[in-house]
Short mmCIF file of C-alpha atoms in Angstrom, two decimals:
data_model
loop_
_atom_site.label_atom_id
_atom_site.label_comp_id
_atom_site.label_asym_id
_atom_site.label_seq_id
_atom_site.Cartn_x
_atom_site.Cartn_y
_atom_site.Cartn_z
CA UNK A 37 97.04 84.49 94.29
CA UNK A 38 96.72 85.09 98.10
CA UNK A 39 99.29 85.07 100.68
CA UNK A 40 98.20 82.89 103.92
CA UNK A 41 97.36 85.34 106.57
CA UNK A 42 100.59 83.84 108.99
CA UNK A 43 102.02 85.73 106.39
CA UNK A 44 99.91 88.79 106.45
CA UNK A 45 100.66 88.77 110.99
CA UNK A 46 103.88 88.65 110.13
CA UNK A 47 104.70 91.08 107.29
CA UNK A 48 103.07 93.44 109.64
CA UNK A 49 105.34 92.67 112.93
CA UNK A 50 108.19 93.23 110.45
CA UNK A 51 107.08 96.33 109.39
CA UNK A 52 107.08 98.05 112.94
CA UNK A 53 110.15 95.78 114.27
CA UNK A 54 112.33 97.10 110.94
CA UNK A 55 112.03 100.74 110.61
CA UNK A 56 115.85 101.32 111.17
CA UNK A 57 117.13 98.51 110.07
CA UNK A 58 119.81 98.94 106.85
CA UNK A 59 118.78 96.57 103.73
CA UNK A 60 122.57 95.25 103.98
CA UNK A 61 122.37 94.39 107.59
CA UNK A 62 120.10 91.49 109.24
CA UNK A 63 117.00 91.17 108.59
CA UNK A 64 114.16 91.55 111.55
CA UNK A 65 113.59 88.17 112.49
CA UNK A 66 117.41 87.14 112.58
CA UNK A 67 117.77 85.99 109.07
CA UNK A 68 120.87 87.50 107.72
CA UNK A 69 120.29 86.07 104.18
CA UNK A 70 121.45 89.00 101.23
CA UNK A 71 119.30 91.58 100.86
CA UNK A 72 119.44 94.16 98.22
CA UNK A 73 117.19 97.83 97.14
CA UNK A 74 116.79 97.91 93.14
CA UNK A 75 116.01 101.00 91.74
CA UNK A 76 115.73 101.49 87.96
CA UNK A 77 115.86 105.25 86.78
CA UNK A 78 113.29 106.33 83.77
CA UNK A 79 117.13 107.08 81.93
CA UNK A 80 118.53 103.24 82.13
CA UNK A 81 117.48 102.04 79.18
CA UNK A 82 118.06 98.76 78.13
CA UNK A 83 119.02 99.24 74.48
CA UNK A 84 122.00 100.18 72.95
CA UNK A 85 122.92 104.22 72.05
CA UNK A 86 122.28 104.04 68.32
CA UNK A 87 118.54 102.21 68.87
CA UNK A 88 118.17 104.70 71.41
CA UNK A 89 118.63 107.54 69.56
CA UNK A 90 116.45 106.00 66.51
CA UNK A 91 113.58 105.95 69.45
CA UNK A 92 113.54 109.14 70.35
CA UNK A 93 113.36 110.32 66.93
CA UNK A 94 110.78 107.63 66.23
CA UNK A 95 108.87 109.58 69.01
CA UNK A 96 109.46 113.01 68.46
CA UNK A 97 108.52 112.51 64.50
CA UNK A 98 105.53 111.37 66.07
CA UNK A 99 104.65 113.91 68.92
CA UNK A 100 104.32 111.10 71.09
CA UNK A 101 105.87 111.89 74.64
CA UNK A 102 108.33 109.72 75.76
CA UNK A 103 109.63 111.50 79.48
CA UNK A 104 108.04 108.12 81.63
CA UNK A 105 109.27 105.18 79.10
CA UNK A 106 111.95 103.16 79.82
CA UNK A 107 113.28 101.74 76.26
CA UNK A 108 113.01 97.52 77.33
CA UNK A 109 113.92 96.52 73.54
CA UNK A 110 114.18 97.75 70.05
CA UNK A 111 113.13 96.26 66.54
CA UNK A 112 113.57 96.56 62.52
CA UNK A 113 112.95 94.37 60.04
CA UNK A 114 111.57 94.49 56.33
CA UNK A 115 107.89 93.88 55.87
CA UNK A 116 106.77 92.53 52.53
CA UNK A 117 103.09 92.02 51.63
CA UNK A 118 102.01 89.70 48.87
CA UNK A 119 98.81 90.92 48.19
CA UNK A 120 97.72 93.73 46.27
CA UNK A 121 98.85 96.76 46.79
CA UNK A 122 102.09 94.60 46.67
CA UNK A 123 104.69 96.77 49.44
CA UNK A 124 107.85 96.80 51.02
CA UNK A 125 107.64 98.23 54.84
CA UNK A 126 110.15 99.33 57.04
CA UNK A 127 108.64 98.02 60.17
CA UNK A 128 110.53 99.74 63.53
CA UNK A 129 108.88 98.52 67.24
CA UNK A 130 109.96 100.09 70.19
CA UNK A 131 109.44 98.37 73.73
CA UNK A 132 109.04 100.55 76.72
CA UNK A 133 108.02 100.57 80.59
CA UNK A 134 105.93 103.31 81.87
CA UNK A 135 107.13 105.08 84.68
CA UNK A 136 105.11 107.64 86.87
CA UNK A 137 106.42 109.84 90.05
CA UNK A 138 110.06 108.75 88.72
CA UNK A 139 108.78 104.72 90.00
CA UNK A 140 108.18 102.11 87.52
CA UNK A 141 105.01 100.82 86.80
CA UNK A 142 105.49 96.75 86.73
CA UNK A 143 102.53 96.53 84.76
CA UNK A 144 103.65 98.89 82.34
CA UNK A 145 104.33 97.27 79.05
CA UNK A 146 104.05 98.67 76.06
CA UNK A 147 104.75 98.04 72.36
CA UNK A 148 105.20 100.95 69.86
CA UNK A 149 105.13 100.11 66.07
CA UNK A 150 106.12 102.21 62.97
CA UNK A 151 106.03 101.86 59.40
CA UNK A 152 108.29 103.88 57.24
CA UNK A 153 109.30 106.14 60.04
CA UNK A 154 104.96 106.99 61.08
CA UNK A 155 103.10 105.38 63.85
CA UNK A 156 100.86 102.79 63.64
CA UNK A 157 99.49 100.74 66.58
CA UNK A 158 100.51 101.00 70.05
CA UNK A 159 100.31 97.32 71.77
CA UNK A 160 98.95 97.46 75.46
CA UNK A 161 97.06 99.80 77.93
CA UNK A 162 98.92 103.71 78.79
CA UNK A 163 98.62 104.28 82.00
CA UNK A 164 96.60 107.51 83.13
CA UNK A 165 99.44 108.41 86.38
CA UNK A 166 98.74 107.91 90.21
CA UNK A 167 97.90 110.77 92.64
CA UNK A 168 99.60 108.24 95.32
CA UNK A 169 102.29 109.43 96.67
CA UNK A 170 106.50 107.80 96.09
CA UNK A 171 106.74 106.53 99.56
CA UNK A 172 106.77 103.28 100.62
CA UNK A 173 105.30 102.24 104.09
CA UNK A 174 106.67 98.50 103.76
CA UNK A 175 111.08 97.96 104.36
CA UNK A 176 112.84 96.06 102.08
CA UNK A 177 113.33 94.19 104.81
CA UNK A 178 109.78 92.98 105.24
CA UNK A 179 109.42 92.40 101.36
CA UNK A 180 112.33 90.10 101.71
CA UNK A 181 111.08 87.75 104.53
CA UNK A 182 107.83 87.95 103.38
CA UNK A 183 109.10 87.04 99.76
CA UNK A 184 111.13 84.04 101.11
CA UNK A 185 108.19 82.97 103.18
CA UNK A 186 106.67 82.38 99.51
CA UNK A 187 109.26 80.86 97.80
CA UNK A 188 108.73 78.32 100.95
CA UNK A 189 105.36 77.91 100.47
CA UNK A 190 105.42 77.64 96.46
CA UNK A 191 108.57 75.48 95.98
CA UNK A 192 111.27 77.94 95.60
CA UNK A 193 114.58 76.85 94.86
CA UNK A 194 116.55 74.78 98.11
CA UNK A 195 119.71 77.57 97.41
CA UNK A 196 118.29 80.69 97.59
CA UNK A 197 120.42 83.50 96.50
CA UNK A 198 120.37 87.15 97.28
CA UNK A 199 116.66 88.67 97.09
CA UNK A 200 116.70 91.82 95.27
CA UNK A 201 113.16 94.12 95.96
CA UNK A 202 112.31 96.84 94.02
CA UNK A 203 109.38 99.39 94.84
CA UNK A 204 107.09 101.02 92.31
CA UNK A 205 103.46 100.50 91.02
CA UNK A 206 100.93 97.86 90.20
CA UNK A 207 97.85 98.08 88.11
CA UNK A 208 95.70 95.50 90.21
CA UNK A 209 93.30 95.37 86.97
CA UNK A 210 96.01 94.63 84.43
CA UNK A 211 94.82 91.80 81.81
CA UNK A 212 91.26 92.70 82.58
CA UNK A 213 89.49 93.97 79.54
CA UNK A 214 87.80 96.88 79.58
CA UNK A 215 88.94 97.43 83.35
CA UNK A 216 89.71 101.10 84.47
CA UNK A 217 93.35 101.34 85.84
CA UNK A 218 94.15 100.51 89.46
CA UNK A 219 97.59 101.46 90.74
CA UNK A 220 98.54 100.50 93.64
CA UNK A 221 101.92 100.80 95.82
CA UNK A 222 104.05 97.49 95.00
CA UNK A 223 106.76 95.71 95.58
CA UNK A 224 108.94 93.57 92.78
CA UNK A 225 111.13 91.18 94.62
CA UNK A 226 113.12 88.25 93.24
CA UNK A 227 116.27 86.01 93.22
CA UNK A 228 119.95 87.58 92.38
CA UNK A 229 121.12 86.45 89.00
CA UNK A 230 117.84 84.52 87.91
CA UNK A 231 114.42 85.82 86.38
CA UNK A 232 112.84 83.29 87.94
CA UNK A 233 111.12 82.96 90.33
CA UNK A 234 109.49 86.74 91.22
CA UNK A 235 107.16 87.96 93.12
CA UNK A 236 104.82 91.26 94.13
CA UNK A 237 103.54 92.38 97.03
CA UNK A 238 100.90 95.32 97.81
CA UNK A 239 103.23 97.95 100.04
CA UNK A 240 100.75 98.61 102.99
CA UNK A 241 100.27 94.93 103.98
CA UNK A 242 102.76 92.82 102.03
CA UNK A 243 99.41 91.04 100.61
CA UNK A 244 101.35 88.83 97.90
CA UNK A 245 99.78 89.57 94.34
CA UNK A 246 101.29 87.80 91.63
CA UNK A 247 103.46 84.83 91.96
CA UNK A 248 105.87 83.54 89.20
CA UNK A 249 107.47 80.05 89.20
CA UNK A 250 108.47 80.54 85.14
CA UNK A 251 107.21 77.08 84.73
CA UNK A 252 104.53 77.12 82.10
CA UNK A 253 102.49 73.81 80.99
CA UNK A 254 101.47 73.31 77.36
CA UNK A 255 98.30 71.05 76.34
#
């Protein structure tokens, strides 16, 4: 999707209007809506201690390097096949986000799956790294009007909570077969509280990529 360029004018004028501005405080154009910086370490893992450590032996039994994945979710359940060779697996899969430069990659997913404690098919695309460098040139400020300016312009929700932005990477070719990787500096932001909706913006110009009502239609 493609932000209008209003949108584009203004993310910029935001940009050089914000530079000192606190992401508690008001935002540029007046707007002193709730504004909050996310940051998710590599080590904040969203399963719980025993899964983790299961992982991390799942990995190093493996020799499969693990220092940029975020565990996202965690697996096991008995596989039975009814066909010859009739077998019983134990069937482990490990979720993770990819991380590079200590930022997340939003396009990261991956799926790890084991059978009776070896690996057996990795689910999605690893990423390769970035040579770009960790800083952002976009505020969180910025993000945020920018953000709302979409949720005006898409049918957001009338109450709009706190936004919540996030900076990290974006594969620009994600989803695209047989696409070579294309990270670019991003921006996650979204609404306090609710998964839905969320948005991502390129850093340099606030260009909006991706735009995510949750509602999904069914034919």
């Amino acid at each position: 999707m493609k932000i209008l360029h209003p949108l584009n004018v203004l993310f910029a004028l935001l940009t050089s209007l914000s530079g000192c501005t606190k992401a508690d405080g008001p935002t540029p154009d007046g707007d002193r809506s709730c504004l909050e910086k996310q940051e998710v370490p590599v080590s904040a893992h969203s399963i719980n201690a025993r899964e983790k450590a299961t992982a991390d032996q799942l990995f190093a039994a493996n020799g499969i390097d693990k220092r940029n994945f975020r565990y996202t979710g965690y697996l096991r359940e008995e596989l039975k096949t009814y066909y010859p060779p009739y077998a019983t697996f134990d069937e482990q899969v490990v979720r993770v986000e990819e991380y590079t430069n200590g930022l997340r990659i939003f396009t990261g997913q991956l799926n790890f799956l084991f059978r009776n404690g070896a690996f057996n098919f990795r689910a999605g695309s690893a990423s390769g790294g970035t040579s770009l460098d960790a800083t952002p040139s976009g505020t969180p400020e910025s993000i945020g009007v920018v953000f709302r300016a979409a949720l005006n312009e898409y049918g957001g929700p009338g109450s709009q909570p706190c936004v919540v932005v996030e900076f990290g990477y974006y594969n620009l070719n994600a989803g695209t077969s047989n696409a070579s990787e294309r990270l670019v500096k991003a921006w996650k932001a979204s609404l306090k509280g609710s998964e839905y909706p969320f948005a991502y913006f390129e850093d340099k110009e606030g260009k909006l990529i991706y735009y995510d009502n949750g509602i999904r239609t069914f034919r």
